[in-house]
PDB file of C-alpha atoms in Angstrom:
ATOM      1  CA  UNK A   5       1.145   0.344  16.401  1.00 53.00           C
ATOM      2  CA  UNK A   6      -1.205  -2.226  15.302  1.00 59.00           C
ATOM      3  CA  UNK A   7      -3.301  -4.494  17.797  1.00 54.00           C
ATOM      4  CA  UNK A   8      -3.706  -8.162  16.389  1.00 55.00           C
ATOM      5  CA  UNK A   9      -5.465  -9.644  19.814  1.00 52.00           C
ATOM      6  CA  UNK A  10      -8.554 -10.799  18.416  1.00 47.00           C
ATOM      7  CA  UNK A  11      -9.722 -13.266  15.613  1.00 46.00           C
ATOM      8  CA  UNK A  12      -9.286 -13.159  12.695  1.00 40.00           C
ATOM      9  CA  UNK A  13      -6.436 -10.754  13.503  1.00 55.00           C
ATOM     10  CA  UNK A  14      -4.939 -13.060  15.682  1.00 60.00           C
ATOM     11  CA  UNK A  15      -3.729 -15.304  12.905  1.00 80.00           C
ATOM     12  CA  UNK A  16      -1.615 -11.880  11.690  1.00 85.00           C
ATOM     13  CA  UNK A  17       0.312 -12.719  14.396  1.00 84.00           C
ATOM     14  CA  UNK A  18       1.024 -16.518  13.588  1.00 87.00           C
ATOM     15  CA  UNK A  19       2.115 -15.134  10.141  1.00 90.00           C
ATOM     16  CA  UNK A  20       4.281 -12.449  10.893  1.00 91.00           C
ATOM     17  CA  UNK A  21       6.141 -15.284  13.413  1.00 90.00           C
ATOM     18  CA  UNK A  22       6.232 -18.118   9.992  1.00 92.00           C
ATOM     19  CA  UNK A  23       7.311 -15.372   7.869  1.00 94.00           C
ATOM     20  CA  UNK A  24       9.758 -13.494   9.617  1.00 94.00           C
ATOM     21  CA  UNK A  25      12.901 -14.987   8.039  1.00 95.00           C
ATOM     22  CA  UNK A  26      11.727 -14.739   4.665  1.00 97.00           C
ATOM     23  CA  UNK A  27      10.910 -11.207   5.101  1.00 96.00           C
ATOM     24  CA  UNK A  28      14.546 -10.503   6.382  1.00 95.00           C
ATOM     25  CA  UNK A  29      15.910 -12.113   3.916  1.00 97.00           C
ATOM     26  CA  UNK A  30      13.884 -10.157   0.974  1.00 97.00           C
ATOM     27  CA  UNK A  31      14.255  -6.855   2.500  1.00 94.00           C
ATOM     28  CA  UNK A  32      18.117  -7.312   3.154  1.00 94.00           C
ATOM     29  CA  UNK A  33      17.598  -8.689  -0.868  1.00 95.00           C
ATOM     30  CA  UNK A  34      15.642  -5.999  -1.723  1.00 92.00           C
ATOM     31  CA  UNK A  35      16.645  -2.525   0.236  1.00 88.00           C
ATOM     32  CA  UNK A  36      14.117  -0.333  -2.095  1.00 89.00           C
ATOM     33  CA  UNK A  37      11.269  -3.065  -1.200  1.00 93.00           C
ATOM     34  CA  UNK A  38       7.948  -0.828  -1.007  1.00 95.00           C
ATOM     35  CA  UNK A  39       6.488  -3.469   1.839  1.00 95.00           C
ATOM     36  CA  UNK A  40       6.001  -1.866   5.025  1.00 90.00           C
ATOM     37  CA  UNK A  41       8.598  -2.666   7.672  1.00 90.00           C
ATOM     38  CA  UNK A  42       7.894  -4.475  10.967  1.00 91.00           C
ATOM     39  CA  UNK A  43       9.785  -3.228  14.170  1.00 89.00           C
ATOM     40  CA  UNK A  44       8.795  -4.871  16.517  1.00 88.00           C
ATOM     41  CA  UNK A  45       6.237  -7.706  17.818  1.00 86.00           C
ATOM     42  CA  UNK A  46       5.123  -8.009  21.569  1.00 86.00           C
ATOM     43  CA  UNK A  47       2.619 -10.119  23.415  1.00 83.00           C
ATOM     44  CA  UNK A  48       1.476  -8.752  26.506  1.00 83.00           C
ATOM     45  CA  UNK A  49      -0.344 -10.721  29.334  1.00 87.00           C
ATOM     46  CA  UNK A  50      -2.054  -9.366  32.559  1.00 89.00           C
ATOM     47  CA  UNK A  51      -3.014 -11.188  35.339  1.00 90.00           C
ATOM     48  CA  UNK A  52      -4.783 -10.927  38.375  1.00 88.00           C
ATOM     49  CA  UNK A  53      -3.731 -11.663  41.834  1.00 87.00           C
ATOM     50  CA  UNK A  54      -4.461 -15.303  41.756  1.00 88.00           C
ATOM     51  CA  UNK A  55      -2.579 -15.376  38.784  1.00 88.00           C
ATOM     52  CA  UNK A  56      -4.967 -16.100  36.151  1.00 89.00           C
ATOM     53  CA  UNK A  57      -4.607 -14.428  32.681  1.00 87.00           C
ATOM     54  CA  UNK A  58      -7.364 -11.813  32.337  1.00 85.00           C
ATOM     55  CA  UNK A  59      -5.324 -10.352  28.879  1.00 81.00           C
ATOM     56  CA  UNK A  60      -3.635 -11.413  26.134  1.00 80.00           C
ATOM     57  CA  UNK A  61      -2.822  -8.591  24.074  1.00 80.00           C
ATOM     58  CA  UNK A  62      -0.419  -8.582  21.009  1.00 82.00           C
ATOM     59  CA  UNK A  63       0.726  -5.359  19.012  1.00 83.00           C
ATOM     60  CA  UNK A  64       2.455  -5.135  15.950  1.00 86.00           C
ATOM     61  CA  UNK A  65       4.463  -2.096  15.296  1.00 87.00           C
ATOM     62  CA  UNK A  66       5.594  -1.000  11.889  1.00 89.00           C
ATOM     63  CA  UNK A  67       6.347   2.095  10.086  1.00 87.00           C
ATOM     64  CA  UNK A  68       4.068   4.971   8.408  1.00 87.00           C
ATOM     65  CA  UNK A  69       4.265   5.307   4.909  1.00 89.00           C
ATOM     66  CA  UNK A  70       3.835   9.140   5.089  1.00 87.00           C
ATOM     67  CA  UNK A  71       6.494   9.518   7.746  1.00 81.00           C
ATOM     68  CA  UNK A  72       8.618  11.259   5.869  1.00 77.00           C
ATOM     69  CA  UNK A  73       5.530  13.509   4.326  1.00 78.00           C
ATOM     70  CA  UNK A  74       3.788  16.241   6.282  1.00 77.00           C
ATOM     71  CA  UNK A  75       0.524  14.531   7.066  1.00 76.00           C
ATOM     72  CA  UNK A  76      -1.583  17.545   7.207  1.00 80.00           C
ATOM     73  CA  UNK A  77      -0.499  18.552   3.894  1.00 85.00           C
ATOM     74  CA  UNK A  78      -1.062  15.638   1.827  1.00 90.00           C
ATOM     75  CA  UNK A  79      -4.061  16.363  -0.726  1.00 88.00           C
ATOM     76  CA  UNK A  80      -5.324  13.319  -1.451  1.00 93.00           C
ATOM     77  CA  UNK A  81      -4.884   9.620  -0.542  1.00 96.00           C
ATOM     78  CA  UNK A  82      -5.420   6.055  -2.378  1.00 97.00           C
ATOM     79  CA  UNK A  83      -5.344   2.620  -1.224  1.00 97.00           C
ATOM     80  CA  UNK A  84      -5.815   0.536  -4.282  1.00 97.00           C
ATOM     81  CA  UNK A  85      -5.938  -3.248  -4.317  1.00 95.00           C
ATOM     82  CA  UNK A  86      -6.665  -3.417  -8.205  1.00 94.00           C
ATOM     83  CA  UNK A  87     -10.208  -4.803  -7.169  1.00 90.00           C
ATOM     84  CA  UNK A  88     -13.343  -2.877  -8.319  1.00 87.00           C
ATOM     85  CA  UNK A  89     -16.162  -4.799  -6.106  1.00 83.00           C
ATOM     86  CA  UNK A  90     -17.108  -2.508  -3.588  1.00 87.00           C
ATOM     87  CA  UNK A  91     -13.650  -0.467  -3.547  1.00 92.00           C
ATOM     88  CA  UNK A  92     -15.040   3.411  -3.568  1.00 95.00           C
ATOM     89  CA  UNK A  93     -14.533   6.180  -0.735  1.00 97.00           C
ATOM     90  CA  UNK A  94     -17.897   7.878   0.060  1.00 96.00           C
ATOM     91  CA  UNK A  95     -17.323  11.891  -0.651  1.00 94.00           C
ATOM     92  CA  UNK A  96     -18.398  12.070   3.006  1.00 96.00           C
ATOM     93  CA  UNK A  97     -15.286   9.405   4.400  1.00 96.00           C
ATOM     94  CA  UNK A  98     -12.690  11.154   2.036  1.00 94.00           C
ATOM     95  CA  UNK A  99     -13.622  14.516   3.824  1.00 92.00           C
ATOM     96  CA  UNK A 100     -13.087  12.275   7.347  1.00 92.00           C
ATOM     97  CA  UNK A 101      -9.428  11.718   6.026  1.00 91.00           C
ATOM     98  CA  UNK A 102     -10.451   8.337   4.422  1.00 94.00           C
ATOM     99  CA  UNK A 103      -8.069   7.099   1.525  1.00 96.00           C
ATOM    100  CA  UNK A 104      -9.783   6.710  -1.793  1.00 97.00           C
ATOM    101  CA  UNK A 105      -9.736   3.626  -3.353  1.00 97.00           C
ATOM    102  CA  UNK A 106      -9.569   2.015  -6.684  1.00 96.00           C
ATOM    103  CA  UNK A 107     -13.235   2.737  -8.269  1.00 96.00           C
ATOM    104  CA  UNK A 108     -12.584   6.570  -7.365  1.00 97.00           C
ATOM    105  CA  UNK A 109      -9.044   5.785  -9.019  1.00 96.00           C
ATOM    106  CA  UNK A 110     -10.600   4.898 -11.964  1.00 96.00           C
ATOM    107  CA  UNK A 111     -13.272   7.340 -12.221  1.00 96.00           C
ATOM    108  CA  UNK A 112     -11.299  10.329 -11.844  1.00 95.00           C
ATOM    109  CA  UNK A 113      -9.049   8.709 -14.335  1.00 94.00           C
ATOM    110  CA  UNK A 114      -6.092   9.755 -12.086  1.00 93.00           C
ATOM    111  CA  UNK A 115      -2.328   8.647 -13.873  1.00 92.00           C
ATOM    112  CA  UNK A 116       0.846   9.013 -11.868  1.00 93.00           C
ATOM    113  CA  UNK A 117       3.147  11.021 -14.266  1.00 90.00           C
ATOM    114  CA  UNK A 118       6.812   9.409 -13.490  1.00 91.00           C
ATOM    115  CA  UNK A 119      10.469   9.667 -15.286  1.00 89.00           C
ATOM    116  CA  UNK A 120      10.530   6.754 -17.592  1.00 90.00           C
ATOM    117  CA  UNK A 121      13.529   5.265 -15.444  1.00 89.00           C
ATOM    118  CA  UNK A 122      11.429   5.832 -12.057  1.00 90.00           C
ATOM    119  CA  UNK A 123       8.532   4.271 -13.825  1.00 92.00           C
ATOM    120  CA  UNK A 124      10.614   0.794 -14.374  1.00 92.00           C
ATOM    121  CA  UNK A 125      12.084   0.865 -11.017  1.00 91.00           C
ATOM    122  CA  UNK A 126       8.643   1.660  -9.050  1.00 93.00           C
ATOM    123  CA  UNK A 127       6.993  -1.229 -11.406  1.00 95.00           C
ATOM    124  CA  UNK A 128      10.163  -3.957 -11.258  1.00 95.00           C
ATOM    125  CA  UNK A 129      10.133  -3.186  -7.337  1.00 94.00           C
ATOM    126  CA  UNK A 130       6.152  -4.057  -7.306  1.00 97.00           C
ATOM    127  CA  UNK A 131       6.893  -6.820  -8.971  1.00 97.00           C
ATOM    128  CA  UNK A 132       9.584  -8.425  -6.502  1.00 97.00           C
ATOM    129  CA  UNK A 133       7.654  -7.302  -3.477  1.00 97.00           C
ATOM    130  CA  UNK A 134       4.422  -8.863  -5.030  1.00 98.00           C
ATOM    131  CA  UNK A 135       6.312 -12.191  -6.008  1.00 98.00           C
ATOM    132  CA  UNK A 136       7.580 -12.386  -2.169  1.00 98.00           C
ATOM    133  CA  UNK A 137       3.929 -12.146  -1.179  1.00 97.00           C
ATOM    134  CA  UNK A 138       2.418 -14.993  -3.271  1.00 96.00           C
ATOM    135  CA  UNK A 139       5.135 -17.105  -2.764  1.00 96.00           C
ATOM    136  CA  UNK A 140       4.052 -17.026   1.033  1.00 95.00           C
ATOM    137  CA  UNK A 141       0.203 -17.384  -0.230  1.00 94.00           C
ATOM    138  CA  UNK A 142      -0.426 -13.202   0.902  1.00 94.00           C
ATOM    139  CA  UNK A 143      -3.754 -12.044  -0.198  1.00 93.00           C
ATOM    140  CA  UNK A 144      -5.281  -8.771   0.537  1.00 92.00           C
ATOM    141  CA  UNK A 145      -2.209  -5.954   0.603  1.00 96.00           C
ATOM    142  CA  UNK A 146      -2.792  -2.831  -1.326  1.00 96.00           C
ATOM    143  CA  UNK A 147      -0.767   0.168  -2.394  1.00 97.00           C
ATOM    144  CA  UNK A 148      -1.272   3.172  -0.154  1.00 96.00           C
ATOM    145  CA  UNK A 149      -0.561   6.965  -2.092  1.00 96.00           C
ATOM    146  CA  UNK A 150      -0.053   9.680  -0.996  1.00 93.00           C
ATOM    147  CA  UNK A 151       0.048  13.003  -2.969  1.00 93.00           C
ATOM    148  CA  UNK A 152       1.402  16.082  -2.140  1.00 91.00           C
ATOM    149  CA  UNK A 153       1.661  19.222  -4.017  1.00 89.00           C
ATOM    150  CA  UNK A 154       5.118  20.166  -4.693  1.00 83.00           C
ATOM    151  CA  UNK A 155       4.883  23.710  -4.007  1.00 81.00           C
ATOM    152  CA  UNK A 156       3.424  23.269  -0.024  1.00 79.00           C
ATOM    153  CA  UNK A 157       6.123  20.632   0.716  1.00 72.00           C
ATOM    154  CA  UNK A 158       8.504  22.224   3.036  1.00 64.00           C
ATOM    155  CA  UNK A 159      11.370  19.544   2.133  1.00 59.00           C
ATOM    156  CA  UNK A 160      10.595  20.134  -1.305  1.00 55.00           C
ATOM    157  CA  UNK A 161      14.448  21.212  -1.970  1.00 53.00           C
ATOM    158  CA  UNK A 162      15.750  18.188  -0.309  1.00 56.00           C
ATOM    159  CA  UNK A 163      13.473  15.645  -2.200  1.00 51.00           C
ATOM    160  CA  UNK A 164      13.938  15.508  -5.791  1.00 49.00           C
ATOM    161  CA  UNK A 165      13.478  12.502  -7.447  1.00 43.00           C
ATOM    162  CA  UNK A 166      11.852  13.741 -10.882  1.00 43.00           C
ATOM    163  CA  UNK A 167      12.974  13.163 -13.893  1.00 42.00           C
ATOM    164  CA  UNK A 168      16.884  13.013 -13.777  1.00 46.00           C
ATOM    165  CA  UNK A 169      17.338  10.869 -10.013  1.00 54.00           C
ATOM    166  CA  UNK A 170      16.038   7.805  -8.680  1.00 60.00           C
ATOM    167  CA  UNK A 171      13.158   7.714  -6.449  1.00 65.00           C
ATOM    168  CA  UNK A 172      14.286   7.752  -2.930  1.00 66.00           C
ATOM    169  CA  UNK A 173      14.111   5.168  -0.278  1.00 63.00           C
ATOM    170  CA  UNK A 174      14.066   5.926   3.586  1.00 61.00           C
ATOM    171  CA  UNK A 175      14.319   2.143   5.422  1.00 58.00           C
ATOM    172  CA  UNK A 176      12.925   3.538   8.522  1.00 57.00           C
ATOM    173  CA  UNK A 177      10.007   5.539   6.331  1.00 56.00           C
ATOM    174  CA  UNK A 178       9.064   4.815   2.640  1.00 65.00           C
ATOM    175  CA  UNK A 179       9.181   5.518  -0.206  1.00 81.00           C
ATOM    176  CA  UNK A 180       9.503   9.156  -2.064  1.00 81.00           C
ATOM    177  CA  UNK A 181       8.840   9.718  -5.964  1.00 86.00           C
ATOM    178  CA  UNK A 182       8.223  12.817  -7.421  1.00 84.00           C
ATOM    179  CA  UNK A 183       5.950  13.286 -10.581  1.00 87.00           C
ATOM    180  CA  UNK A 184       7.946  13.908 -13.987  1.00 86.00           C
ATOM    181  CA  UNK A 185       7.673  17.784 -13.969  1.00 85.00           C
ATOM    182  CA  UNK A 186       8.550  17.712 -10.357  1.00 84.00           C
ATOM    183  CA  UNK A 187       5.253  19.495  -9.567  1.00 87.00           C
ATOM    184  CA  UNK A 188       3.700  16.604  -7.608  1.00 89.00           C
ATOM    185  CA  UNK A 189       5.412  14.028  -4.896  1.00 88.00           C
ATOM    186  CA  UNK A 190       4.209  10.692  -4.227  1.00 91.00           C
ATOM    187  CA  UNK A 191       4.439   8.930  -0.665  1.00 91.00           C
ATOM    188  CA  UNK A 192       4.266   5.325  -1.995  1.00 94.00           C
ATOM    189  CA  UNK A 193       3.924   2.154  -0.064  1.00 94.00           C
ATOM    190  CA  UNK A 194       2.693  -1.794   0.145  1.00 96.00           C
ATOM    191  CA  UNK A 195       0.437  -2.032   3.323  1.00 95.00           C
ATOM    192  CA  UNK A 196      -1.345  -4.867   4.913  1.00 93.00           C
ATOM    193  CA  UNK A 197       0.755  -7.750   4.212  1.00 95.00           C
ATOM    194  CA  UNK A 198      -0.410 -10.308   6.455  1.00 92.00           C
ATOM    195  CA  UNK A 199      -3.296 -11.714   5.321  1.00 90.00           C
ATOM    196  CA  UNK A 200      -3.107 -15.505   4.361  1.00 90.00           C
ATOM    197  CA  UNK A 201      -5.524 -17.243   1.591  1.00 88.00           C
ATOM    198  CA  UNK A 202      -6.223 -19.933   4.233  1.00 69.00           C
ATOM    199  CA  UNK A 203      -8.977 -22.153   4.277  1.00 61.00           C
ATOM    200  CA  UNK A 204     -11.363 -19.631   5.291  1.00 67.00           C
ATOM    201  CA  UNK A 205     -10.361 -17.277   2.358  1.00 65.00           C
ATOM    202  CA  UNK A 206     -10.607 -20.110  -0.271  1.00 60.00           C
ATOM    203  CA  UNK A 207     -14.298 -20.428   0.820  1.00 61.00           C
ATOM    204  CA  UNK A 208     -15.081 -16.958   0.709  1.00 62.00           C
ATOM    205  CA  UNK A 209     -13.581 -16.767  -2.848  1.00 53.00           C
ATOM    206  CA  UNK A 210     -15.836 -19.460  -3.852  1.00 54.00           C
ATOM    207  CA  UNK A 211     -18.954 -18.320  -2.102  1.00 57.00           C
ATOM    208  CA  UNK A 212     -17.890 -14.584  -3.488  1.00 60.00           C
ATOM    209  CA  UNK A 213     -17.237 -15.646  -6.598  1.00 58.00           C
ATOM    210  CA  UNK A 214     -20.592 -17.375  -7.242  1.00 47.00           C
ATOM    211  CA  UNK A 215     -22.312 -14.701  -6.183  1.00 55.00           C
ATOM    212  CA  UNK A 216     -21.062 -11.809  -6.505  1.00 57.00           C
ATOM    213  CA  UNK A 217     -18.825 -12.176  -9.884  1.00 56.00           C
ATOM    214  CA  UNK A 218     -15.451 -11.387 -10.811  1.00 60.00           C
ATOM    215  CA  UNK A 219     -13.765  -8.254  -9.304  1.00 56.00           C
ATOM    216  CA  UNK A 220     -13.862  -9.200  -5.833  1.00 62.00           C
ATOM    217  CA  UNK A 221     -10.730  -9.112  -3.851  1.00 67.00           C
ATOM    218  CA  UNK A 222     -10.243 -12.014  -2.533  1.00 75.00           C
ATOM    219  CA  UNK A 223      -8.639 -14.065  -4.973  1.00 84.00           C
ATOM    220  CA  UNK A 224      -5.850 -17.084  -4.812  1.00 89.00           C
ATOM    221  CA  UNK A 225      -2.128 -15.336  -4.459  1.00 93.00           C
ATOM    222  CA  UNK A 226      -0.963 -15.553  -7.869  1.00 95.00           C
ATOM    223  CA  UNK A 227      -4.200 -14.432  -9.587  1.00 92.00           C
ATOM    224  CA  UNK A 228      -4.436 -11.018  -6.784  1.00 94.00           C
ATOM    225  CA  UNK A 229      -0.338 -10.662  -7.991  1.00 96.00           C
ATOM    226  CA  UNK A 230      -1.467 -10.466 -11.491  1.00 95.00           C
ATOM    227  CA  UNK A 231      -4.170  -8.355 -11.087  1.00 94.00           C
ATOM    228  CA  UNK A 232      -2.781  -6.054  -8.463  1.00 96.00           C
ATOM    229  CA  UNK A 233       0.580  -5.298 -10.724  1.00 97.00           C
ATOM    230  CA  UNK A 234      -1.578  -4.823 -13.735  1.00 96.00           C
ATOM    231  CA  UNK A 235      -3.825  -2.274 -11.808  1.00 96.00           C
ATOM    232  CA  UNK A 236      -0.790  -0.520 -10.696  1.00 97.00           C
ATOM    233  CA  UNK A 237       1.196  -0.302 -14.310  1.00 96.00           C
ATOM    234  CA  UNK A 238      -1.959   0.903 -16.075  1.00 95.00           C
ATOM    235  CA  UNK A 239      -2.267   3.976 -13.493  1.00 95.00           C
ATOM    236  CA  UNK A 240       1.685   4.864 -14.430  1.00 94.00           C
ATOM    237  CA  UNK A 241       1.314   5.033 -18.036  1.00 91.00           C
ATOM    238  CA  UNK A 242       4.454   5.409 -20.097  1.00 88.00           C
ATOM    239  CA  UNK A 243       6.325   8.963 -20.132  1.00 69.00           C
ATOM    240  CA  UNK A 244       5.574   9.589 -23.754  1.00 46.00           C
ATOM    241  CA  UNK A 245       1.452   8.851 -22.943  1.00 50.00           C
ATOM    242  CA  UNK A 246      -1.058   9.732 -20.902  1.00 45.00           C
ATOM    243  CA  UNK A 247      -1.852  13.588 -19.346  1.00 47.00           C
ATOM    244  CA  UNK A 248      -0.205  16.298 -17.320  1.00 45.00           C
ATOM    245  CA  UNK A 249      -1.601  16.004 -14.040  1.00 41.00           C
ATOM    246  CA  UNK A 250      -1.670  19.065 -11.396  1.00 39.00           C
ATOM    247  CA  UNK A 251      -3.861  20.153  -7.927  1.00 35.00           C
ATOM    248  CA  UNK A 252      -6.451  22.814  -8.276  1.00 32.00           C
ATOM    249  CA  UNK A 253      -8.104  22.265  -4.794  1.00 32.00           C
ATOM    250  CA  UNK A 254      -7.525  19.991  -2.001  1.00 32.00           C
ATOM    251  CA  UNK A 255      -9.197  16.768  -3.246  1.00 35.00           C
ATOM    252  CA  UNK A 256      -9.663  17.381  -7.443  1.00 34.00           C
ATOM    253  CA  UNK A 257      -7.465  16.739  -9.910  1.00 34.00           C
ATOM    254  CA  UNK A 258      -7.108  18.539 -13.296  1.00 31.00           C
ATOM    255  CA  UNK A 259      -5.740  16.697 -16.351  1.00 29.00           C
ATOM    256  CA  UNK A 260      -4.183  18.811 -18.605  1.00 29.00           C
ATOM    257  CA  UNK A 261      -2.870  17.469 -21.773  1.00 24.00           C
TER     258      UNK A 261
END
């Protein structure tokens, strides 16, 4: 449950409301779409006893990617945007339960290890769910991981996805991928998906942009797209490349060739 009551989350609300057919459509289009799904959207106002409004509160309510994980068991966590400006987790805000994001990606040179088949479905699904988004002008969504190791995941028996099935989709949680080897799962989805490149977004590209260089994340719709699916199919590299990848703690990974 998501409040939206104040600016600039208000204007969440406005495009949840413009969007809403669209979104039905592509999810009833698209029934393995990774975007989070909306429930339900309420607008609540209080008055007092001379009836003037005193609150106008609205709440958003949508699913949890890791609902079909165990929460306290998931190792580590990445929200990645495919932006580098700024995007790293302090050591101290991962420890808080803060997702990592794409610089710590990058430096720990972490690679989702998938079934060549689960690889082109996970990537052609980003790429549908991604077109959806910049055809509505959506800026600013990222792609939330979570990573579990296989052997502390009670409903490990009942989720395999590896290399010989299809990742699994749950409409009322997410979506569940397990790595190659089956030693890893992945809780994967799309998050944040109501942020429009309005007017004040094209000015803080500009302003950004000028002084601050490329990488920044706030970028027109098609050119976040681009970079966003690019970001994601470099961290899923082919089955034939890249490097074993297994837990030895709770928030390092080992690469093992």
């Amino acid at each position: 449950i998501v409040s939206v009551n104040s600016e600039p989350n208000r204007s969440e609300f406005d495009v949840l409301l413009e969007t809403l057919p669209h979104y039905h459509a592509h999810l009833m289009k698209n029934p393995n779409t990774l975007l989070n799904r909306f429930y339900g959207l309420h607008q609540l106002k209080c008055y007092d006893a001379s009836h003037n409004l005193i609150s106008d509160l609205c709440v958003v309510v949508m699913n949890n990617v890791f609902d079909m994980a165990t929460p306290e068991l998931i190792r580590t966590k990445f929200d990645l945007k495919g932006s580098t400006y700024g995007r790293v987790t302090k050591e101290k805000d991962v420890a808080r339960g803060a997702p990592k994001k794409d610089l710590n990606f990058l430096a720990e040179k972490v690679q989702l290890r998938l079934s060549a088949r689960n690889r082109t479905l996970l990537l052609a699904q980003t790429e549908n769910d991604t077109a959806f988004l910049a055809k509505h002008n959506i800026i600013d969504y990222s792609m939330l991981i979570g990573v579990i190791d296989s052997r502390d995941d009670p409903q490990a028996s009942s989720k395999r996805a590896g290399s010989d099935k299809d990742l699994q989709i749950d409409p009322k949680a997410g979506t569940f991928i397990a790595s190659v080897d089956e030693e890893l799962h992945y809780y994967i989805g799309i998050i944040d998906t109501l942020t429009l490149f309005n007017t004040r977004k094209k000015g803080e590209f500009v302003v950004k942009r000028i002084f601050e260089g490329k990488g920044v994340s706030c970028v027109p719709p098609d050119d976040y797209r681009d970079r966003f699916n690019q970001f994601i199919a470099a961290g899923i590299p082919p089955e034939s490349e890249g490097k074993r990848v297994r837990f030895l703690s709770s928030d390092t990974l080992s690469y093992v060739v």
